[in-house]
Coordinates of C-alpha atoms in Angstrom, one line a residue:
M21 CA -8.9 10.8 -11.9
A22 CA -7.6 8.4 -9.6
G23 CA -7.6 4.9 -8.2
G24 CA -6.9 3.4 -4.6
Q25 CA -5.8 0.7 -2.4
A26 CA -5.4 0.0 1.3
S27 CA -2.9 -1.5 3.0
E28 CA -4.4 -4.4 5.4
K29 CA -6.2 -5.5 1.9
Q30 CA -3.3 -5.7 -0.1
T31 CA 0.4 -5.0 1.1
G32 CA 0.3 -8.4 2.9
G33 CA 4.0 -8.9 4.6
W34 CA 2.3 -9.5 7.2
A35 CA 4.9 -9.8 9.7
A36 CA 8.2 -9.0 7.7
D37 CA 10.7 -6.6 8.9
G38 CA 9.5 -5.6 11.9
R39 CA 6.3 -4.8 11.3
G40 CA 3.1 -5.2 14.2
P41 CA 0.3 -7.4 14.4
C42 CA -2.9 -5.3 13.9
V43 CA -6.3 -6.3 14.9
W44 CA -7.3 -7.9 11.2
D45 CA -4.6 -10.2 11.7
T46 CA -5.6 -11.2 15.0
F47 CA -8.9 -11.7 13.6
T48 CA -8.2 -13.9 10.5
H49 CA -6.1 -15.7 12.0
Q50 CA -8.8 -16.9 15.0
G51 CA -10.5 -18.2 12.2
G52 CA -14.0 -19.4 13.0
D53 CA -15.7 -18.7 9.1
R54 CA -16.2 -15.0 10.3
V55 CA -14.3 -14.3 6.9
F56 CA -15.0 -16.5 3.5
Q57 CA -12.7 -19.7 3.8
N58 CA -10.8 -18.3 6.8
Q59 CA -9.2 -16.1 4.0
T60 CA -5.8 -14.0 5.3
G61 CA -4.8 -10.9 4.2
D62 CA -1.0 -11.9 5.2
V63 CA -0.1 -12.2 1.6
A64 CA -3.1 -10.2 -0.1
C65 CA -1.5 -8.6 -3.3
G66 CA 2.0 -9.0 -2.4
S67 CA 2.5 -5.3 -2.5
Y68 CA 4.9 -5.3 0.0
T69 CA 7.7 -6.6 -2.0
L70 CA 5.7 -6.2 -5.9
W71 CA 5.3 -1.9 -5.3
E72 CA 7.1 -2.0 -8.8
E73 CA 4.5 -3.7 -10.5
D74 CA 1.8 -1.5 -9.2
L75 CA 3.3 1.1 -10.5
K76 CA 2.9 0.2 -13.9
C77 CA -0.2 -0.3 -13.1
I78 CA -0.2 2.9 -12.1
K79 CA 1.1 4.2 -15.1
Q80 CA -0.3 2.0 -17.6
L81 CA -3.7 3.7 -16.1
G82 CA -2.3 7.0 -16.4
L83 CA -4.2 8.0 -13.3
T84 CA -3.4 11.5 -12.3
H85 CA -4.3 11.1 -7.7
Y86 CA -3.1 7.4 -6.2
R87 CA -5.1 7.0 -3.0
F88 CA -3.6 4.7 -0.2
S89 CA -3.1 4.1 3.5
L90 CA -0.5 3.7 5.6
S91 CA -0.5 0.3 8.2
W92 CA 0.0 2.3 11.5
S93 CA 1.3 -1.0 12.7
R94 CA 4.7 -1.1 9.8
L95 CA 5.4 2.6 11.4
L96 CA 4.7 2.2 14.8
P97 CA 4.3 -1.6 15.7
D98 CA 3.0 -1.5 19.1
G99 CA 1.3 1.6 17.8
T100 CA 3.0 4.3 20.4
T101 CA 6.4 6.4 19.0
G102 CA 7.7 4.6 21.4
F103 CA 9.6 2.2 18.9
I104 CA 9.9 3.6 15.3
N105 CA 9.9 0.9 12.6
Q106 CA 12.7 2.4 10.1
K107 CA 11.9 -0.3 7.0
G108 CA 7.8 0.9 7.5
I109 CA 9.3 4.5 6.7
D110 CA 11.4 3.0 3.8
Y111 CA 8.8 1.2 1.9
Y112 CA 6.7 3.9 2.2
N113 CA 9.0 7.1 1.1
K114 CA 9.6 5.1 -1.6
I115 CA 5.9 5.0 -2.2
I116 CA 5.6 8.5 -2.1
D117 CA 8.9 9.4 -4.3
D118 CA 8.1 6.8 -6.9
L119 CA 4.5 8.1 -7.1
L120 CA 6.0 11.9 -7.3
T121 CA 8.6 11.1 -9.9
S122 CA 5.6 9.5 -12.1
G123 CA 3.7 13.1 -11.7
V124 CA 1.1 11.0 -9.3
T125 CA -0.7 12.8 -6.6
P126 CA -0.4 10.7 -3.5
I127 CA -3.8 10.7 -1.4
V128 CA -3.0 9.3 1.9
A129 CA -5.1 7.5 4.7
L130 CA -3.5 7.4 8.1
Y131 CA -5.9 4.6 9.3
H132 CA -7.9 2.1 7.2
F133 CA -9.7 -0.5 10.1
D134 CA -6.2 -2.0 11.0
L135 CA -5.7 -1.4 14.9
P136 CA -2.3 -1.7 15.9
Q137 CA -3.0 -5.2 18.2
A138 CA -1.3 -3.5 21.0
L139 CA -3.4 -0.3 20.8
E140 CA -7.1 -2.8 21.0
D141 CA -5.8 -4.5 23.9
Q142 CA -5.7 -1.5 26.0
G143 CA -9.5 -0.9 24.9
G144 CA -9.1 0.2 21.0
W145 CA -11.7 2.7 20.3
L146 CA -13.8 2.4 23.3
S147 CA -11.5 4.0 25.0
E148 CA -10.7 7.5 25.5
A149 CA -6.8 6.9 25.4
I150 CA -7.0 6.3 21.6
I151 CA -7.3 10.5 20.7
E152 CA -3.8 10.7 22.0
A153 CA -2.5 7.7 21.0
F154 CA -3.8 8.6 17.2
D155 CA -3.1 12.2 17.7
K156 CA 0.5 11.1 18.0
Y157 CA 0.6 8.6 15.5
A158 CA -0.9 11.7 13.3
Q159 CA 1.6 14.0 13.7
F160 CA 4.3 11.6 13.2
C161 CA 2.8 11.1 9.6
F162 CA 2.6 14.6 9.2
R163 CA 6.7 15.0 9.9
T164 CA 7.5 11.9 8.6
F165 CA 5.8 12.2 5.0
G166 CA 4.1 16.1 5.3
D167 CA 6.7 17.3 3.3
R168 CA 5.8 15.5 0.0
V169 CA 2.3 14.4 0.9
K170 CA -0.3 17.5 0.4
K171 CA -3.8 15.6 0.3
W172 CA -4.5 13.6 3.8
I173 CA -7.2 11.2 5.0
T174 CA -7.1 11.1 9.3
I175 CA -9.3 7.8 9.1
N176 CA -11.4 5.7 6.5
E177 CA -15.4 5.3 7.1
P178 CA -15.3 5.8 10.8
N179 CA -19.1 5.4 10.1
I180 CA -18.5 2.3 8.8
L181 CA -16.0 1.3 11.7
A182 CA -18.2 2.2 14.7
L183 CA -20.6 0.0 13.3
L184 CA -19.5 -3.2 11.9
A185 CA -16.1 -3.4 14.3
Y186 CA -17.4 -2.0 17.9
D187 CA -21.1 -2.4 17.5
M188 CA -21.9 -5.7 15.3
G189 CA -18.6 -7.2 15.9
I190 CA -18.7 -8.3 12.1
F191 CA -15.5 -6.6 11.7
A192 CA -12.1 -6.9 13.4
P193 CA -12.1 -6.7 16.4
G194 CA -15.0 -8.7 16.4
V195 CA -17.0 -8.1 19.8
P196 CA -20.0 -7.2 19.8
H197 CA -21.5 -3.9 21.7
I198 CA -24.8 -3.9 20.6
G199 CA -26.5 -0.6 20.8
T200 CA -23.5 1.1 22.7
G201 CA -20.6 0.2 21.1
G202 CA -21.0 2.1 17.8
Y203 CA -21.8 5.3 19.5
Q204 CA -18.8 5.1 22.5
A205 CA -16.1 4.3 19.6
A206 CA -17.9 7.0 17.1
H207 CA -17.8 9.5 19.7
N208 CA -13.3 8.8 20.1
L209 CA -13.6 8.7 16.1
I210 CA -14.7 12.2 16.0
K211 CA -12.6 13.4 18.8
A212 CA -9.2 12.2 17.4
H213 CA -9.9 13.1 13.4
A214 CA -10.2 16.3 15.2
R215 CA -7.7 16.5 17.2
S216 CA -5.0 15.5 14.6
W217 CA -6.9 17.8 12.1
H218 CA -5.7 21.1 14.7
S219 CA -2.3 19.7 15.0
Y220 CA -1.4 19.2 11.4
D221 CA -2.8 22.9 11.3
S222 CA -1.1 24.4 13.8
L223 CA 2.3 23.0 13.7
F224 CA 2.0 21.9 9.8
R225 CA 0.3 23.7 7.5
K226 CA 2.0 26.4 7.3
E227 CA 5.3 24.8 6.2
Q228 CA 3.5 21.7 4.1
K229 CA 0.7 23.5 3.5
G230 CA -1.5 21.1 2.6
M231 CA -5.3 19.5 3.1
V232 CA -6.8 16.8 5.8
S233 CA -9.8 15.2 5.7
L234 CA -11.7 12.0 6.5
S235 CA -13.9 9.8 4.1
L236 CA -17.4 9.2 5.5
F237 CA -19.7 6.0 3.1
C238 CA -22.9 7.1 2.2
C239 CA -25.8 5.5 0.4
W240 CA -28.1 7.0 -0.9
L241 CA -31.6 6.3 0.7
E242 CA -35.2 7.1 -0.9
P243 CA -38.2 5.8 0.8
A244 CA -39.7 2.2 -0.2
D245 CA -43.4 4.5 -0.8
P246 CA -42.7 7.8 -2.2
N247 CA -46.1 9.1 -1.1
A248 CA -45.4 7.9 2.8
V249 CA -44.8 10.2 5.2
P250 CA -43.6 8.1 7.6
D251 CA -40.9 6.3 4.9
Q252 CA -40.3 10.1 4.3
E253 CA -39.0 10.7 7.8
A254 CA -36.9 7.4 8.0
V255 CA -35.3 8.3 5.1
K256 CA -34.3 11.5 6.8
R257 CA -33.9 9.9 10.5
A258 CA -31.8 6.7 8.2
I259 CA -29.1 9.8 6.3
S260 CA -28.9 11.5 9.5
F261 CA -27.7 8.6 11.3
Q262 CA -25.8 7.4 8.1
L263 CA -23.9 10.7 7.4
D264 CA -24.7 13.8 8.7
F265 CA -23.9 12.0 12.8
F266 CA -20.0 12.4 11.3
A267 CA -20.0 15.4 8.7
K268 CA -22.4 17.7 10.9
P269 CA -20.1 17.7 13.7
I270 CA -16.8 18.3 11.5
F271 CA -18.3 20.5 9.1
I272 CA -21.0 22.9 10.3
D273 CA -21.4 23.3 14.1
G274 CA -19.3 20.5 16.1
D275 CA -22.4 18.3 17.6
Y276 CA -24.5 15.7 16.7
P277 CA -28.0 16.2 14.5
Q278 CA -30.7 16.8 17.0
I279 CA -33.1 13.8 15.2
V280 CA -30.0 11.8 16.1
K281 CA -29.5 13.0 19.7
S282 CA -33.4 12.9 20.4
Q283 CA -33.9 9.5 18.9
I284 CA -31.3 8.0 20.9
A285 CA -32.3 9.6 23.9
S286 CA -35.8 8.6 24.0
M287 CA -34.9 5.1 23.3
S288 CA -32.8 4.8 25.8
K289 CA -35.1 6.5 28.2
K290 CA -37.8 3.2 27.4
Q291 CA -35.0 0.8 27.7
G292 CA -34.1 1.7 31.3
Y293 CA -31.0 3.5 31.0
P294 CA -30.0 6.6 33.3
S295 CA -28.7 8.4 30.7
S296 CA -28.6 8.7 26.4
R297 CA -26.5 5.7 25.0
L298 CA -24.9 8.2 23.0
P299 CA -22.2 10.9 24.5
E300 CA -22.1 14.4 24.6
F301 CA -20.0 16.4 23.4
T302 CA -18.6 19.2 26.0
E303 CA -18.7 22.8 25.1
E304 CA -14.9 22.9 24.7
E305 CA -15.0 19.8 22.2
K306 CA -17.6 21.1 20.3
K307 CA -15.5 24.4 19.5
M308 CA -12.4 22.0 18.7
I309 CA -14.7 20.0 16.2
K310 CA -15.8 22.7 14.5
G311 CA -14.8 23.0 10.9
T312 CA -12.2 20.1 11.1
A313 CA -12.0 18.9 7.5
D314 CA -10.4 21.2 4.1
F315 CA -12.4 19.2 1.9
F316 CA -15.4 16.6 1.8
A317 CA -14.2 13.1 1.1
L318 CA -17.2 10.6 -0.3
H319 CA -17.3 6.8 -0.8
Y320 CA -20.8 5.6 -3.0
Y321 CA -21.2 2.7 -3.6
T322 CA -24.7 1.7 -3.7
S323 CA -28.4 3.2 -2.8
R324 CA -31.1 1.2 -0.6
L325 CA -34.9 1.8 -0.4
V326 CA -36.3 3.0 3.2
E327 CA -39.0 2.0 5.4
Y328 CA -40.5 3.0 8.4
H329 CA -39.7 0.2 11.0
E330 CA -41.5 1.0 14.6
N331 CA -39.6 0.1 17.6
K332 CA -42.1 -1.5 19.9
K333 CA -40.7 -3.6 21.6
G334 CA -37.5 -1.5 22.6
E335 CA -34.8 -3.4 21.4
L336 CA -31.2 -2.7 21.7
G337 CA -29.3 -1.5 18.2
F338 CA -28.6 0.6 15.3
L339 CA -31.4 0.3 13.1
Q340 CA -33.9 -0.4 16.0
D341 CA -32.8 3.3 16.9
V342 CA -33.3 4.9 13.7
E343 CA -36.6 2.5 13.4
I344 CA -35.8 1.5 10.3
K345 CA -35.9 -1.8 7.6
F346 CA -33.3 -0.7 4.5
F347 CA -33.5 -3.2 1.5
P348 CA -32.8 -2.6 -2.9
S349 CA -35.4 -2.3 -5.6
P350 CA -36.2 -5.7 -6.9
T351 CA -35.5 -3.8 -10.2
W352 CA -32.0 -3.4 -9.5
Q353 CA -29.2 -5.5 -10.7
G354 CA -26.0 -6.3 -8.0
V355 CA -23.5 -8.6 -6.8
G356 CA -23.4 -8.9 -3.0
W357 CA -24.3 -6.2 -1.0
I358 CA -24.0 -3.7 -3.9
Y359 CA -26.8 -3.4 -6.8
V360 CA -26.1 -0.4 -9.5
V361 CA -27.5 3.0 -9.1
P362 CA -25.4 5.4 -10.7
W363 CA -28.2 8.0 -10.1
G364 CA -28.1 7.4 -5.8
I365 CA -23.9 9.3 -6.1
C366 CA -25.7 12.7 -8.4
K367 CA -28.3 12.5 -5.9
L368 CA -25.9 12.3 -3.1
L369 CA -23.6 14.9 -4.0
K370 CA -26.5 17.3 -4.5
Y371 CA -27.3 16.5 -0.9
I372 CA -24.1 17.2 0.2
K373 CA -23.9 20.1 -1.5
D374 CA -26.7 21.9 0.0
T375 CA -26.7 20.7 3.4
Y376 CA -22.1 21.4 3.8
N377 CA -22.1 25.0 1.8
N378 CA -20.9 23.5 -1.6
P379 CA -17.5 22.1 0.2
V380 CA -14.8 20.7 -2.7
I381 CA -15.7 17.0 -2.4
Y382 CA -13.6 14.1 -3.2
I383 CA -15.2 10.6 -4.2
T384 CA -12.4 8.6 -2.6
E385 CA -14.0 5.0 -3.3
N386 CA -16.8 4.3 -5.8
G387 CA -16.5 0.7 -7.7
F388 CA -18.4 -2.4 -8.9
P389 CA -17.3 -5.9 -7.7
Q390 CA -17.4 -9.3 -9.6
C391 CA -17.8 -12.6 -8.0
D392 CA -15.4 -15.5 -8.1
P393 CA -13.7 -16.7 -11.0
P394 CA -14.5 -12.8 -12.7
S395 CA -14.1 -12.4 -16.1
F396 CA -11.1 -10.5 -18.1
D397 CA -13.6 -9.1 -20.9
D398 CA -15.8 -7.1 -17.8
T399 CA -18.3 -4.9 -20.4
Q400 CA -21.5 -5.5 -18.0
R401 CA -19.3 -3.9 -15.0
W402 CA -17.6 -1.1 -17.3
E403 CA -21.2 -0.8 -18.1
Y404 CA -22.0 0.7 -14.5
F405 CA -19.0 2.5 -14.2
R406 CA -19.7 4.6 -17.3
Q407 CA -23.3 5.7 -16.3
T408 CA -21.5 6.5 -12.9
L409 CA -19.4 8.6 -14.6
Q410 CA -21.6 10.3 -16.5
E411 CA -23.9 10.8 -13.4
L412 CA -21.0 12.9 -11.9
L413 CA -20.8 15.0 -15.3
K414 CA -24.4 15.6 -14.2
A415 CA -23.3 16.8 -11.0
I416 CA -21.1 19.2 -11.9
H417 CA -22.4 20.8 -14.8
I418 CA -26.2 20.5 -14.0
D419 CA -26.1 20.5 -10.0
K420 CA -22.9 22.7 -10.1
V421 CA -21.0 20.4 -7.0
N422 CA -17.8 20.9 -6.7
L423 CA -16.2 18.2 -7.6
Q424 CA -12.6 17.9 -7.5
V425 CA -11.4 14.1 -7.4
Y426 CA -12.7 10.9 -8.3
C427 CA -10.9 7.2 -7.4
V428 CA -11.7 4.5 -8.4
W429 CA -11.5 1.5 -5.7
S430 CA -9.9 -0.5 -6.3
L431 CA -6.4 -0.9 -8.6
L432 CA -5.8 -4.2 -7.6
D433 CA -8.4 -7.3 -7.0
N434 CA -7.8 -8.2 -3.1
F435 CA -8.8 -8.9 1.0
E436 CA -11.9 -7.5 1.5
W437 CA -12.6 -7.8 4.4
N438 CA -15.2 -10.6 5.5
N439 CA -15.3 -11.3 1.6
G440 CA -11.9 -12.4 1.9
Y441 CA -10.7 -12.6 -2.0
S442 CA -14.3 -13.9 -3.4
R443 CA -14.9 -10.5 -4.3
R444 CA -13.0 -8.3 -7.3
F445 CA -12.9 -4.8 -7.0
G446 CA -10.5 -4.6 -9.0
L447 CA -9.1 -3.0 -12.1
F448 CA -6.1 -5.4 -12.4
H449 CA -6.8 -9.2 -11.9
V450 CA -4.6 -10.8 -9.3
D451 CA -4.1 -15.0 -9.3
F452 CA -4.2 -15.6 -5.6
E453 CA -3.2 -18.9 -6.4
D454 CA 0.3 -18.2 -7.5
P455 CA 3.2 -17.0 -5.5
A456 CA 3.9 -13.6 -8.2
R457 CA 0.8 -13.0 -7.6
P458 CA 1.0 -11.4 -11.3
R459 CA -1.4 -8.1 -12.7
I460 CA -3.5 -8.1 -15.2
P461 CA -5.4 -5.7 -16.9
Y462 CA -9.2 -6.3 -17.1
R463 CA -11.6 -4.8 -20.1
S464 CA -12.5 -1.4 -17.7
A465 CA -8.9 -1.3 -17.1
K466 CA -8.2 -0.4 -20.7
E467 CA -11.4 1.3 -21.1
Y468 CA -11.0 3.9 -17.0
A469 CA -7.4 4.2 -19.7
K470 CA -8.6 6.1 -22.3
I471 CA -11.4 7.9 -20.4
I472 CA -8.1 9.5 -18.3
R473 CA -6.3 10.2 -22.2
N474 CA -8.9 11.4 -23.0
N475 CA -10.1 13.6 -20.2
G476 CA -13.6 12.4 -20.8
L477 CA -16.6 10.3 -21.8
E478 CA -16.9 9.4 -25.4
E479 CA -20.1 10.0 -25.4
P480 CA -20.6 12.7 -22.7
L481 CA -24.5 14.3 -22.0

């Protein structure tokens, strides 16, 4: 059982020791109320100087695995290997070595939304040049850290990144390209992942014997009216657009789901585009993309109900292409966008098992937030975790899902993108007003530690 963090959200030290700026530095420094109270990740949890404190938290929990991400621009300030920042290498070497010395397996993500600004200036994920840049960065990381790191995530939640950053413009770099940018970015993200997997496979796997995948975000979806065929069909489309869009090319056959291709093509035609807004893979690219993941890494937080919503006017946009509306059930409890639906994770795991040939699954993120100010006695939140863990037991024992790793999001309260510090996901509280950034365990940290110690829930199924 594991915990996780991401570099941009936790580390801070944004300009320390030669780190180059990333898109989130630029985005948050521009202000304009796109982030809660115009907060930034400049200091965040201060983990750049307080790693020893984080390690104490990891040991206190008794974690077996720890997932964290590397800051691309801390290692390669302009995104290329033209200049390599040794202090960045030293920082991550210390983290990796300390984890291994403490008996904790590192799970390392190469990239978690924090693209070096220098590469964004050249077009970012909308430009095909990014594929080569990412592959070179990946090879640099495999070469530098792969003697000790055996579990790699290339790209964190490419499905969320493509939509929120490059289509809707809610995430950095914050420039919307409605109806086109998300598909262009997704196309390049898939190819960049596949290229870097092949680099590992051909240059490093024999000696390093590690595993490489990418992590996909997915909400479980149910029809708003379980008896209405249009809603049932809408759910199938929505899962195809959300999860299978990336998973099918990578795990099955190198190409997008047929329903995705036909929906976007017919909408594009109605809108007067000469060809589909979704780019096509060549036959050669399909061969390169197929089979480029060694396990299935999944992020689950919540579920939604889905209703068919015909795009009569031919409006441009992602949800318009899928022809759906989605919303929570009025019976679900929630904080912000996360409604508590523990049974959703069980259904999603079964879907992945059945659709993707029973892969080894790592849940690399799952968590529940508190609002500010949080309660140290977070009994209600722990109840959500307990229910989720019971659903995982069902998935393993009843549905025979091959689930091998579970990571809580997150070790510490941290910078939650547009929500700033207003949503607290940590097992440990961080006081962002105190320069020392003290870490104090919530009740859920103590309960999680107990489960790890006992290797299971006290009251199983």
